[in-house]
Amino acid sequence: QLQLVESGGGSVQPGGSLKLSCAVSVFSFDHAVVGWFRQAPGKEREGVACTTEGRPGHAKYSTSAQGRFTISRDFTNYTLYLQMDNVKPEDTAVYYCAAGRYCYSGGYIHEVLSAWGRGTQVTVSS
């Protein structure tokens, strides 16, 4: 299985910022995309953002994340990032990084290829 390890979560007040990181293991799938999912308590996992090139012009975001979150990909150290700005209480969730074949509008990765890790907890509260 492909294995990814998330980090960078924590507690933050509304309006604050966090930057999540994801270390990606070596794999051999052509044209793989990477992105972030999240799962809030009692909710199903949902897509947040994904990208095919790690460039702003190629990224896709959920409606909630658009304008507040930025996904980036460091090809030098094989790390995926999610910069979270102006966070809201509804952003509270466990965040997971993932790799797959297609990046759809809405920040959803179709056909996830990686195994789900433990994720990193983000808690936004006053």
Short mmCIF file of C-alpha atoms in Angstrom, two decimals:
data_model
loop_
_atom_site.label_atom_id
_atom_site.label_comp_id
_atom_site.label_asym_id
_atom_site.label_seq_id
_atom_site.Cartn_x
_atom_site.Cartn_y
_atom_site.Cartn_z
CA GLN A 1 0.00 0.00 0.00
CA LEU A 2 1.02 3.59 -0.57
CA GLN A 3 1.63 5.31 2.75
CA LEU A 4 1.35 9.00 3.54
CA VAL A 5 1.99 10.68 6.89
CA GLU A 6 0.20 13.89 7.87
CA SER A 7 1.40 16.45 10.39
CA GLY A 8 0.95 20.08 11.39
CA GLY A 9 -2.51 19.96 12.93
CA GLY A 10 -3.42 21.58 16.19
CA SER A 11 -5.78 23.96 17.95
CA VAL A 12 -6.34 27.45 16.60
CA GLN A 13 -8.82 30.29 17.09
CA PRO A 14 -11.20 31.36 14.34
CA GLY A 15 -9.43 33.59 11.84
CA GLY A 16 -6.06 32.03 12.55
CA SER A 17 -3.81 29.97 10.31
CA LEU A 18 -2.27 26.52 10.15
CA LYS A 19 -0.06 24.75 7.66
CA LEU A 20 -0.42 21.01 7.25
CA SER A 21 2.28 18.80 5.78
CA CYS A 22 2.20 15.37 4.20
CA ALA A 23 5.23 13.17 3.61
CA VAL A 24 4.61 10.99 0.57
CA SER A 25 6.23 7.58 0.20
CA VAL A 26 7.79 6.52 -3.09
CA PHE A 27 5.39 4.95 -5.60
CA SER A 28 5.27 4.24 -9.32
CA PHE A 29 1.92 5.45 -10.67
CA ASP A 30 1.97 7.67 -13.74
CA HIS A 31 0.06 10.95 -13.62
CA ALA A 32 -0.85 10.57 -9.96
CA VAL A 33 -2.52 13.52 -8.27
CA VAL A 34 -2.30 14.49 -4.62
CA GLY A 35 -4.67 16.26 -2.29
CA TRP A 36 -6.37 16.62 1.05
CA PHE A 37 -9.53 15.18 2.56
CA ARG A 38 -11.09 15.86 5.92
CA GLN A 39 -13.58 14.14 8.18
CA ALA A 40 -15.48 15.95 10.91
CA PRO A 41 -17.05 14.09 13.86
CA GLY A 42 -20.17 12.28 12.73
CA LYS A 43 -19.58 13.22 9.10
CA GLU A 44 -18.30 11.41 6.03
CA ARG A 45 -14.88 12.10 4.60
CA GLU A 46 -14.93 14.94 2.06
CA GLY A 47 -12.49 16.35 -0.45
CA VAL A 48 -10.82 19.66 0.37
CA ALA A 49 -8.22 20.30 -2.32
CA CYS A 50 -6.18 18.48 -4.95
CA THR A 51 -3.59 19.28 -7.57
CA THR A 52 -1.85 17.66 -10.51
CA GLU A 53 1.21 19.92 -10.73
CA GLY A 54 1.56 21.63 -7.37
CA ARG A 55 0.94 25.00 -9.02
CA PRO A 56 -1.83 27.43 -8.02
CA GLY A 57 -3.32 27.42 -11.49
CA HIS A 58 -3.81 23.66 -11.41
CA ALA A 59 -5.34 23.33 -7.97
CA LYS A 60 -9.00 22.59 -7.30
CA TYR A 61 -10.79 23.35 -4.05
CA SER A 62 -14.03 22.65 -2.29
CA THR A 63 -16.42 25.58 -2.02
CA SER A 64 -15.58 25.88 1.66
CA ALA A 65 -11.82 25.93 1.07
CA GLN A 66 -11.82 28.26 -1.94
CA GLY A 67 -10.18 31.58 -1.12
CA ARG A 68 -8.95 30.44 2.29
CA PHE A 69 -6.81 27.35 1.72
CA THR A 70 -3.86 26.85 -0.60
CA ILE A 71 -2.45 23.49 -1.66
CA SER A 72 1.16 23.21 -2.78
CA ARG A 73 3.56 20.43 -3.66
CA ASP A 74 7.31 20.43 -3.03
CA PHE A 75 8.94 18.19 -5.62
CA THR A 76 12.34 18.54 -3.94
CA ASN A 77 11.47 16.95 -0.60
CA TYR A 78 8.33 15.04 -1.69
CA THR A 79 6.03 16.94 0.63
CA LEU A 80 2.45 18.09 0.16
CA TYR A 81 1.18 21.14 2.03
CA LEU A 82 -2.15 22.70 2.88
CA GLN A 83 -1.97 26.32 4.01
CA MET A 84 -5.12 27.11 5.96
CA ASP A 85 -5.89 30.79 6.46
CA ASN A 86 -8.88 32.47 8.09
CA VAL A 87 -9.99 29.19 9.58
CA LYS A 88 -13.54 28.70 10.82
CA PRO A 89 -15.06 26.40 13.45
CA GLU A 90 -16.53 24.28 10.66
CA ASP A 91 -12.99 23.47 9.54
CA THR A 92 -12.60 21.31 12.64
CA ALA A 93 -11.85 17.80 11.40
CA VAL A 94 -9.21 15.16 10.96
CA TYR A 95 -7.30 15.97 7.79
CA TYR A 96 -5.85 13.30 5.52
CA CYS A 97 -3.58 13.55 2.52
CA ALA A 98 -4.02 11.18 -0.38
CA ALA A 99 -2.80 10.24 -3.83
CA GLY A 100 -5.01 9.16 -6.70
CA ARG A 101 -5.66 9.27 -10.43
CA TYR A 102 -8.00 12.20 -10.99
CA CYS A 103 -8.48 15.63 -9.45
CA TYR A 104 -12.10 16.71 -9.83
CA SER A 105 -13.72 20.09 -9.36
CA GLY A 106 -14.50 20.53 -5.70
CA GLY A 107 -11.10 19.27 -4.56
CA TYR A 108 -12.12 15.62 -4.76
CA ILE A 109 -9.66 12.89 -5.74
CA HIS A 110 -11.33 10.13 -7.71
CA GLU A 111 -9.83 6.65 -7.40
CA VAL A 112 -7.66 7.11 -4.33
CA LEU A 113 -4.59 4.88 -4.52
CA SER A 114 -2.99 5.53 -1.15
CA ALA A 115 -3.84 3.87 2.13
CA TRP A 116 -5.59 6.06 4.69
CA GLY A 117 -3.29 7.06 7.52
CA ARG A 118 -4.12 8.34 10.98
CA GLY A 119 -4.57 11.91 9.76
CA THR A 120 -3.88 15.09 11.69
CA GLN A 121 -6.44 16.80 13.92
CA VAL A 122 -7.39 20.42 13.32
CA THR A 123 -9.55 22.07 15.96
CA VAL A 124 -10.89 25.59 15.48
CA SER A 125 -12.58 27.11 18.52
CA SER A 126 -12.66 30.22 20.69
#
